[in-house]
Every structure is written in C-alpha cells, then in structure tokens.
Amino acid sequence: TTWRAISASKIVANRLIFNNLTATQLQQLQHFCVSASMNASDNQMRVNQLGIQMLSKSLHDQLFGGRQDHVPPDILSDINNHLSQHGLLGREGSLVADTNFKLPTLLGKTPDEHFKRIAIEQSKPYLSYAKKLVRRRLPLMPNEWLLHAGWTKYDAQTGERILVDFPDDDALVFDVEVCVSESPLPVLAVAASGKAWYSWVSDSIADRQQYGWLSQCVVDNLIPLGREG
C-alpha cells in the first residue's frame, strides 16, 4: 500500500543519509515516494517531491481542479541544499489521516481569485465612501473652535456649531493629538468631511483639570466615532 511504501522509503532514506547519501540518490528516492502515492487508489495520501504530505486528493481536486504541479529540477536542488544546511533533509515528518469534506463552491478559478472576490465585495461600500470623499473639496475651516468636551460639528452651509455624539458622515479625514509626556490617551481631535468640520475635546482639557490622572484608560476617555454596538 502507499502508506507502507512511503514509510519504508523514509526509513531507508534516514539510514542512507548517515552513509553520505548523494543528492541524486535522494531525489530518486523522493520520486519513488511520489510515484508510490500517485499510483495508489484515489483515496490514498498525496506527497510532494520532497516526500511531504499534501492535501488529500478530494480537497486538492476541489481547490485546484486536479492540477498537478511539479517543482523544476534546479529549484528542487536548491531546496534540497537549503534543507541540508539546516539538518532537515530527509527528516521523517509526521503523517496524518486524510481529511475529506465538501468545500463551498469557489468564487473563481483559484483560491486566490476566490478570496480576492470576497475581499472586493466586503470592502466595496468603504471604497465607495473613500472615492466620494476624495472627489469633494473640504469646506472652509472654522475661524473659531469651541472648547467644549466631546464632539462639536461646524456646519459649512449654516455656520452653526452643534454638539453631537459623533460625526455623522460616511467618511472622514481624521487627526488626533496626545500629550505623550502625561498620558497615552487623546486630548484633542479634528475631523473633516465634504460637508462639515468637527472637533473633539477631552474632559480634562475642557474642564481645565490635571491631565496626569488619566494614566489608566476607560471607554469614556476614548474618542467615539459611532453608535455603541
């Protein structure tokens, strides 16, 4: 069986290494391991050209359509030399029973294309917000900033200064200031969108309190940017 052929091959390989096994001999032995696996029945273990166990045939066929790739001889030689330098060439690895189950249908021809399509779909709304933001000009910056704890919105159309819980725009340009000599927590922040400017002031600055006591962080010390949950 394939399991016995591979196990016997690895035992022989381990013994020959200590007797100055040549690279050519080792490659021949590795190819024997591969051949033994590939000639077995479909539910037998797959190994690569280095005798390392690979995905089961069932999973490999679902992910790669049964494509068989082989490492070119020159690259395989470099791999062998690298493994030999680190004392890993021919070392017997652990073998596990094949795992076979039905995978979801790939959204593309390869796993790489599958995950790329998922990433594009998941990030599409945020990319759309960012593109809208860069196409718009920022409104004029306020001439005067309100030193009030929390967020203040400066409406570009009405000129009003409105106290808000957090900016209500989809995308923002955001910056924060920290008094690093006293605490790693934020003290001031400013944000801008295509419709308004915003400022945020910490309680300690607004109330003229000593800032040093904010050495331990609680949620109220942080800058809110959305609804809870």
PDB file of C-alpha atoms in Angstrom:
ATOM      1  CA  THR A   1       0.000   0.000   0.000  1.00  0.00           C
ATOM      2  CA  THR A   2       1.026   3.629  -0.337  1.00  0.00           C
ATOM      3  CA  TRP A   3       1.383   4.101   3.417  1.00  0.00           C
ATOM      4  CA  ARG A   4       3.775   1.154   3.642  1.00  0.00           C
ATOM      5  CA  ALA A   5       5.729   2.218   0.561  1.00  0.00           C
ATOM      6  CA  ILE A   6       6.218   5.743   1.872  1.00  0.00           C
ATOM      7  CA  SER A   7       7.077   4.632   5.387  1.00  0.00           C
ATOM      8  CA  ALA A   8       9.590   2.105   4.056  1.00  0.00           C
ATOM      9  CA  SER A   9      11.103   4.741   1.755  1.00  0.00           C
ATOM     10  CA  LYS A  10      11.539   7.208   4.588  1.00  0.00           C
ATOM     11  CA  ILE A  11      13.148   4.604   6.798  1.00  0.00           C
ATOM     12  CA  VAL A  12      15.608   3.781   4.028  1.00  0.00           C
ATOM     13  CA  ALA A  13      16.235   7.486   3.437  1.00  0.00           C
ATOM     14  CA  ASN A  14      17.019   8.097   7.084  1.00  0.00           C
ATOM     15  CA  ARG A  15      19.520   5.230   7.119  1.00  0.00           C
ATOM     16  CA  LEU A  16      21.217   6.263   3.888  1.00  0.00           C
ATOM     17  CA  ILE A  17      21.655   9.889   4.965  1.00  0.00           C
ATOM     18  CA  PHE A  18      24.051   8.792   7.644  1.00  0.00           C
ATOM     19  CA  ASN A  19      26.016   6.966   4.927  1.00  0.00           C
ATOM     20  CA  ASN A  20      26.551  10.094   2.784  1.00  0.00           C
ATOM     21  CA  LEU A  21      23.522   9.747   0.534  1.00  0.00           C
ATOM     22  CA  THR A  22      24.097  11.792  -2.643  1.00  0.00           C
ATOM     23  CA  ALA A  23      21.630  14.396  -3.861  1.00  0.00           C
ATOM     24  CA  THR A  24      20.851  12.317  -6.938  1.00  0.00           C
ATOM     25  CA  GLN A  25      20.100   9.245  -4.870  1.00  0.00           C
ATOM     26  CA  LEU A  26      17.887  11.243  -2.554  1.00  0.00           C
ATOM     27  CA  GLN A  27      15.935  12.728  -5.451  1.00  0.00           C
ATOM     28  CA  GLN A  28      15.404   9.258  -6.887  1.00  0.00           C
ATOM     29  CA  LEU A  29      14.115   8.079  -3.535  1.00  0.00           C
ATOM     30  CA  GLN A  30      11.804  11.085  -3.220  1.00  0.00           C
ATOM     31  CA  HIS A  31      10.411  10.478  -6.708  1.00  0.00           C
ATOM     32  CA  PHE A  32       9.779   6.884  -5.700  1.00  0.00           C
ATOM     33  CA  CYS A  33       7.695   8.128  -2.764  1.00  0.00           C
ATOM     34  CA  VAL A  34       5.685  10.371  -5.061  1.00  0.00           C
ATOM     35  CA  SER A  35       5.181   7.637  -7.631  1.00  0.00           C
ATOM     36  CA  ALA A  36       4.025   5.213  -4.970  1.00  0.00           C
ATOM     37  CA  SER A  37       1.424   7.698  -3.801  1.00  0.00           C
ATOM     38  CA  MET A  38       0.189   8.780  -7.222  1.00  0.00           C
ATOM     39  CA  ASN A  39      -0.185   5.187  -8.443  1.00  0.00           C
ATOM     40  CA  ALA A  40      -2.349   4.247  -5.469  1.00  0.00           C
ATOM     41  CA  SER A  41      -6.121   4.474  -5.370  1.00  0.00           C
ATOM     42  CA  ASP A  42      -7.797   7.886  -5.340  1.00  0.00           C
ATOM     43  CA  ASN A  43      -8.329   7.969  -1.573  1.00  0.00           C
ATOM     44  CA  GLN A  44      -4.660   7.461  -0.754  1.00  0.00           C
ATOM     45  CA  MET A  45      -2.338  10.078   0.685  1.00  0.00           C
ATOM     46  CA  ARG A  46      -0.612  12.619  -1.581  1.00  0.00           C
ATOM     47  CA  VAL A  47       3.006  13.683  -1.054  1.00  0.00           C
ATOM     48  CA  ASN A  48       5.153  16.200  -2.900  1.00  0.00           C
ATOM     49  CA  GLN A  49       8.587  15.740  -4.479  1.00  0.00           C
ATOM     50  CA  LEU A  50      10.207  16.039  -1.055  1.00  0.00           C
ATOM     51  CA  GLY A  51       8.032  13.341   0.464  1.00  0.00           C
ATOM     52  CA  ILE A  52       5.980  15.892   2.472  1.00  0.00           C
ATOM     53  CA  GLN A  53       2.299  15.110   2.916  1.00  0.00           C
ATOM     54  CA  MET A  54      -0.054  17.363   0.944  1.00  0.00           C
ATOM     55  CA  LEU A  55      -3.792  17.991   0.818  1.00  0.00           C
ATOM     56  CA  SER A  56      -5.946  14.939   0.255  1.00  0.00           C
ATOM     57  CA  LYS A  57      -6.926  14.259  -3.347  1.00  0.00           C
ATOM     58  CA  SER A  58     -10.530  15.187  -2.616  1.00  0.00           C
ATOM     59  CA  LEU A  59      -9.642  18.637  -1.242  1.00  0.00           C
ATOM     60  CA  HIS A  60      -6.942  19.196  -3.876  1.00  0.00           C
ATOM     61  CA  ASP A  61      -9.380  18.453  -6.701  1.00  0.00           C
ATOM     62  CA  GLN A  62     -11.951  20.885  -5.264  1.00  0.00           C
ATOM     63  CA  LEU A  63      -9.396  23.680  -4.842  1.00  0.00           C
ATOM     64  CA  PHE A  64      -7.171  23.191  -7.874  1.00  0.00           C
ATOM     65  CA  GLY A  65      -9.234  21.074 -10.266  1.00  0.00           C
ATOM     66  CA  GLY A  66      -6.854  18.122 -10.037  1.00  0.00           C
ATOM     67  CA  ARG A  67      -3.930  20.109 -11.474  1.00  0.00           C
ATOM     68  CA  GLN A  68      -0.563  18.507 -10.731  1.00  0.00           C
ATOM     69  CA  ASP A  69       2.413  20.841 -10.420  1.00  0.00           C
ATOM     70  CA  HIS A  70       5.996  19.612 -10.126  1.00  0.00           C
ATOM     71  CA  VAL A  71       8.963  21.644  -8.943  1.00  0.00           C
ATOM     72  CA  PRO A  72      11.651  22.095 -11.680  1.00  0.00           C
ATOM     73  CA  PRO A  73      14.857  20.095 -11.030  1.00  0.00           C
ATOM     74  CA  ASP A  74      17.038  23.191 -10.484  1.00  0.00           C
ATOM     75  CA  ILE A  75      14.657  24.623  -7.863  1.00  0.00           C
ATOM     76  CA  LEU A  76      14.293  21.219  -6.224  1.00  0.00           C
ATOM     77  CA  SER A  77      18.084  21.010  -5.975  1.00  0.00           C
ATOM     78  CA  ASP A  78      18.202  24.429  -4.266  1.00  0.00           C
ATOM     79  CA  ILE A  79      15.515  23.276  -1.831  1.00  0.00           C
ATOM     80  CA  ASN A  80      17.460  20.130  -1.040  1.00  0.00           C
ATOM     81  CA  ASN A  81      20.632  22.132  -0.408  1.00  0.00           C
ATOM     82  CA  HIS A  82      18.788  24.563   1.869  1.00  0.00           C
ATOM     83  CA  LEU A  83      17.195  21.764   3.878  1.00  0.00           C
ATOM     84  CA  SER A  84      20.541  20.001   4.117  1.00  0.00           C
ATOM     85  CA  GLN A  85      22.220  23.136   5.511  1.00  0.00           C
ATOM     86  CA  HIS A  86      19.688  23.201   8.348  1.00  0.00           C
ATOM     87  CA  GLY A  87      19.818  19.475   9.035  1.00  0.00           C
ATOM     88  CA  LEU A  88      16.280  18.899   7.764  1.00  0.00           C
ATOM     89  CA  LEU A  89      16.941  16.948   4.577  1.00  0.00           C
ATOM     90  CA  GLY A  90      15.400  13.501   4.771  1.00  0.00           C
ATOM     91  CA  ARG A  91      13.987  14.013   8.244  1.00  0.00           C
ATOM     92  CA  GLU A  92      10.847  11.972   8.673  1.00  0.00           C
ATOM     93  CA  GLY A  93       7.754  14.083   9.304  1.00  0.00           C
ATOM     94  CA  SER A  94       4.506  13.121  10.950  1.00  0.00           C
ATOM     95  CA  LEU A  95       1.719  11.680   8.814  1.00  0.00           C
ATOM     96  CA  VAL A  96      -1.965  12.253   9.459  1.00  0.00           C
ATOM     97  CA  ALA A  97      -5.034  10.619   8.045  1.00  0.00           C
ATOM     98  CA  ASP A  98      -6.516  12.373   5.005  1.00  0.00           C
ATOM     99  CA  THR A  99      -9.434  14.734   5.662  1.00  0.00           C
ATOM    100  CA  ASN A 100     -12.188  14.786   3.087  1.00  0.00           C
ATOM    101  CA  PHE A 101     -15.251  17.036   3.118  1.00  0.00           C
ATOM    102  CA  LYS A 102     -17.255  19.141   0.678  1.00  0.00           C
ATOM    103  CA  LEU A 103     -15.962  22.708   0.310  1.00  0.00           C
ATOM    104  CA  PRO A 104     -18.155  25.665  -0.721  1.00  0.00           C
ATOM    105  CA  THR A 105     -18.026  26.402  -4.435  1.00  0.00           C
ATOM    106  CA  LEU A 106     -15.114  28.695  -5.303  1.00  0.00           C
ATOM    107  CA  LEU A 107     -15.954  32.196  -6.498  1.00  0.00           C
ATOM    108  CA  GLY A 108     -13.394  31.935  -9.276  1.00  0.00           C
ATOM    109  CA  LYS A 109     -10.969  29.509 -10.812  1.00  0.00           C
ATOM    110  CA  THR A 110      -8.397  29.532  -7.969  1.00  0.00           C
ATOM    111  CA  PRO A 111      -8.398  30.031  -4.171  1.00  0.00           C
ATOM    112  CA  ASP A 112      -6.566  33.322  -4.720  1.00  0.00           C
ATOM    113  CA  GLU A 113      -9.310  34.609  -7.032  1.00  0.00           C
ATOM    114  CA  HIS A 114     -11.948  33.301  -4.591  1.00  0.00           C
ATOM    115  CA  PHE A 115     -10.661  35.334  -1.636  1.00  0.00           C
ATOM    116  CA  LYS A 116      -9.956  38.364  -3.817  1.00  0.00           C
ATOM    117  CA  ARG A 117     -13.579  38.472  -4.941  1.00  0.00           C
ATOM    118  CA  ILE A 118     -14.787  38.161  -1.338  1.00  0.00           C
ATOM    119  CA  ALA A 119     -12.469  40.993  -0.267  1.00  0.00           C
ATOM    120  CA  ILE A 120     -13.701  43.223  -3.105  1.00  0.00           C
ATOM    121  CA  GLU A 121     -17.329  42.559  -2.192  1.00  0.00           C
ATOM    122  CA  GLN A 122     -16.785  43.158   1.530  1.00  0.00           C
ATOM    123  CA  SER A 123     -14.798  46.373   1.028  1.00  0.00           C
ATOM    124  CA  LYS A 124     -16.984  47.808  -1.753  1.00  0.00           C
ATOM    125  CA  PRO A 125     -19.068  50.157   0.474  1.00  0.00           C
ATOM    126  CA  TYR A 126     -15.956  51.586   2.178  1.00  0.00           C
ATOM    127  CA  LEU A 127     -14.139  52.043  -1.129  1.00  0.00           C
ATOM    128  CA  SER A 128     -17.197  53.881  -2.457  1.00  0.00           C
ATOM    129  CA  TYR A 129     -17.178  56.230   0.582  1.00  0.00           C
ATOM    130  CA  ALA A 130     -13.463  56.911   0.140  1.00  0.00           C
ATOM    131  CA  LYS A 131     -13.845  57.687  -3.577  1.00  0.00           C
ATOM    132  CA  LYS A 132     -16.688  60.122  -2.857  1.00  0.00           C
ATOM    133  CA  LEU A 133     -14.575  61.844  -0.202  1.00  0.00           C
ATOM    134  CA  VAL A 134     -11.556  62.420  -2.456  1.00  0.00           C
ATOM    135  CA  ARG A 135     -13.785  63.851  -5.199  1.00  0.00           C
ATOM    136  CA  ARG A 136     -15.157  66.533  -2.884  1.00  0.00           C
ATOM    137  CA  ARG A 137     -13.454  69.688  -1.655  1.00  0.00           C
ATOM    138  CA  LEU A 138     -13.258  70.227   2.080  1.00  0.00           C
ATOM    139  CA  PRO A 139     -15.407  73.106   3.364  1.00  0.00           C
ATOM    140  CA  LEU A 140     -13.764  76.219   4.768  1.00  0.00           C
ATOM    141  CA  MET A 141     -12.186  75.612   8.160  1.00  0.00           C
ATOM    142  CA  PRO A 142     -13.923  77.332  11.116  1.00  0.00           C
ATOM    143  CA  ASN A 143     -12.452  80.633  12.236  1.00  0.00           C
ATOM    144  CA  GLU A 144     -13.106  79.763  15.864  1.00  0.00           C
ATOM    145  CA  TRP A 145     -13.112  76.399  17.628  1.00  0.00           C
ATOM    146  CA  LEU A 146     -15.411  75.617  20.546  1.00  0.00           C
ATOM    147  CA  LEU A 147     -13.554  74.332  23.637  1.00  0.00           C
ATOM    148  CA  HIS A 148     -16.327  72.001  24.779  1.00  0.00           C
ATOM    149  CA  ALA A 149     -15.998  68.404  25.928  1.00  0.00           C
ATOM    150  CA  GLY A 150     -16.924  65.877  23.243  1.00  0.00           C
ATOM    151  CA  TRP A 151     -17.676  66.420  19.573  1.00  0.00           C
ATOM    152  CA  THR A 152     -18.702  69.724  18.010  1.00  0.00           C
ATOM    153  CA  LYS A 153     -19.930  69.928  14.403  1.00  0.00           C
ATOM    154  CA  TYR A 154     -19.280  73.061  12.333  1.00  0.00           C
ATOM    155  CA  ASP A 155     -21.890  73.073   9.589  1.00  0.00           C
ATOM    156  CA  ALA A 156     -20.412  74.515   6.379  1.00  0.00           C
ATOM    157  CA  GLN A 157     -23.767  75.673   4.982  1.00  0.00           C
ATOM    158  CA  THR A 158     -25.375  77.277   8.041  1.00  0.00           C
ATOM    159  CA  GLY A 159     -22.259  78.160  10.018  1.00  0.00           C
ATOM    160  CA  GLU A 160     -23.828  76.585  13.107  1.00  0.00           C
ATOM    161  CA  ARG A 161     -21.802  74.927  15.867  1.00  0.00           C
ATOM    162  CA  ILE A 162     -23.713  71.858  17.017  1.00  0.00           C
ATOM    163  CA  LEU A 163     -22.834  69.478  19.867  1.00  0.00           C
ATOM    164  CA  VAL A 164     -23.043  65.898  18.559  1.00  0.00           C
ATOM    165  CA  ASP A 165     -22.249  62.465  19.958  1.00  0.00           C
ATOM    166  CA  PHE A 166     -20.016  61.634  16.982  1.00  0.00           C
ATOM    167  CA  PRO A 167     -19.531  62.699  13.336  1.00  0.00           C
ATOM    168  CA  ASP A 168     -22.480  61.620  11.188  1.00  0.00           C
ATOM    169  CA  ASP A 169     -20.610  61.403   7.856  1.00  0.00           C
ATOM    170  CA  ASP A 170     -19.714  58.208   6.000  1.00  0.00           C
ATOM    171  CA  ALA A 171     -16.029  59.112   5.514  1.00  0.00           C
ATOM    172  CA  LEU A 172     -13.705  61.477   7.370  1.00  0.00           C
ATOM    173  CA  VAL A 173     -10.201  62.881   7.316  1.00  0.00           C
ATOM    174  CA  PHE A 174      -9.154  62.483  10.954  1.00  0.00           C
ATOM    175  CA  ASP A 175      -6.268  63.554  13.189  1.00  0.00           C
ATOM    176  CA  VAL A 176      -5.664  63.283  16.934  1.00  0.00           C
ATOM    177  CA  GLU A 177      -3.332  64.905  19.444  1.00  0.00           C
ATOM    178  CA  VAL A 178      -1.854  63.191  22.504  1.00  0.00           C
ATOM    179  CA  CYS A 179       0.079  64.731  25.391  1.00  0.00           C
ATOM    180  CA  VAL A 180       2.640  61.937  25.484  1.00  0.00           C
ATOM    181  CA  SER A 181       4.555  63.329  28.459  1.00  0.00           C
ATOM    182  CA  GLU A 182       1.450  62.873  30.621  1.00  0.00           C
ATOM    183  CA  SER A 183      -0.580  60.016  29.158  1.00  0.00           C
ATOM    184  CA  PRO A 184      -1.062  57.927  26.007  1.00  0.00           C
ATOM    185  CA  LEU A 185      -4.730  58.973  25.870  1.00  0.00           C
ATOM    186  CA  PRO A 186      -6.082  61.533  23.350  1.00  0.00           C
ATOM    187  CA  VAL A 187      -6.701  65.152  24.356  1.00  0.00           C
ATOM    188  CA  LEU A 188      -7.810  66.789  21.097  1.00  0.00           C
ATOM    189  CA  ALA A 189      -9.022  65.620  17.694  1.00  0.00           C
ATOM    190  CA  VAL A 190     -10.250  67.160  14.474  1.00  0.00           C
ATOM    191  CA  ALA A 191     -12.111  65.626  11.537  1.00  0.00           C
ATOM    192  CA  ALA A 192     -13.417  66.873   8.211  1.00  0.00           C
ATOM    193  CA  SER A 193     -15.798  65.597   5.562  1.00  0.00           C
ATOM    194  CA  GLY A 194     -17.203  67.065   2.381  1.00  0.00           C
ATOM    195  CA  LYS A 195     -19.996  68.669   4.410  1.00  0.00           C
ATOM    196  CA  ALA A 196     -18.568  69.769   7.750  1.00  0.00           C
ATOM    197  CA  TRP A 197     -15.660  70.107  10.144  1.00  0.00           C
ATOM    198  CA  TYR A 198     -15.622  68.506  13.591  1.00  0.00           C
ATOM    199  CA  SER A 199     -13.590  68.984  16.752  1.00  0.00           C
ATOM    200  CA  TRP A 200     -13.306  66.745  19.788  1.00  0.00           C
ATOM    201  CA  VAL A 201     -12.035  67.849  23.209  1.00  0.00           C
ATOM    202  CA  SER A 202     -11.289  65.584  26.174  1.00  0.00           C
ATOM    203  CA  ASP A 203     -12.999  66.208  29.507  1.00  0.00           C
ATOM    204  CA  SER A 204      -9.685  67.002  31.174  1.00  0.00           C
ATOM    205  CA  ILE A 205      -8.887  69.806  28.704  1.00  0.00           C
ATOM    206  CA  ALA A 206     -12.399  71.231  28.644  1.00  0.00           C
ATOM    207  CA  ASP A 207     -12.704  71.261  32.441  1.00  0.00           C
ATOM    208  CA  ARG A 208      -9.160  72.592  32.950  1.00  0.00           C
ATOM    209  CA  GLN A 209      -8.329  69.568  35.082  1.00  0.00           C
ATOM    210  CA  GLN A 210      -4.931  67.998  35.662  1.00  0.00           C
ATOM    211  CA  TYR A 211      -4.288  65.614  32.800  1.00  0.00           C
ATOM    212  CA  GLY A 212      -1.873  63.289  34.579  1.00  0.00           C
ATOM    213  CA  TRP A 213      -4.583  61.334  36.354  1.00  0.00           C
ATOM    214  CA  LEU A 214      -5.699  59.827  33.025  1.00  0.00           C
ATOM    215  CA  SER A 215      -2.994  57.178  33.162  1.00  0.00           C
ATOM    216  CA  GLN A 216      -5.449  54.281  33.073  1.00  0.00           C
ATOM    217  CA  CYS A 217      -7.826  54.042  30.153  1.00  0.00           C
ATOM    218  CA  VAL A 218     -11.596  53.681  30.394  1.00  0.00           C
ATOM    219  CA  VAL A 219     -14.059  53.833  27.499  1.00  0.00           C
ATOM    220  CA  ASP A 220     -15.135  57.392  28.333  1.00  0.00           C
ATOM    221  CA  ASN A 221     -11.538  58.579  27.773  1.00  0.00           C
ATOM    222  CA  LEU A 222     -11.600  57.432  24.140  1.00  0.00           C
ATOM    223  CA  ILE A 223     -12.956  59.228  21.066  1.00  0.00           C
ATOM    224  CA  PRO A 224     -16.414  57.984  19.982  1.00  0.00           C
ATOM    225  CA  LEU A 225     -16.816  57.533  16.239  1.00  0.00           C
ATOM    226  CA  GLY A 226     -20.143  55.723  16.086  1.00  0.00           C
ATOM    227  CA  ARG A 227     -23.030  54.219  17.963  1.00  0.00           C
ATOM    228  CA  GLU A 228     -22.325  51.587  20.601  1.00  0.00           C
ATOM    229  CA  GLY A 229     -22.639  48.059  19.223  1.00  0.00           C
TER     230      GLY A 229
END
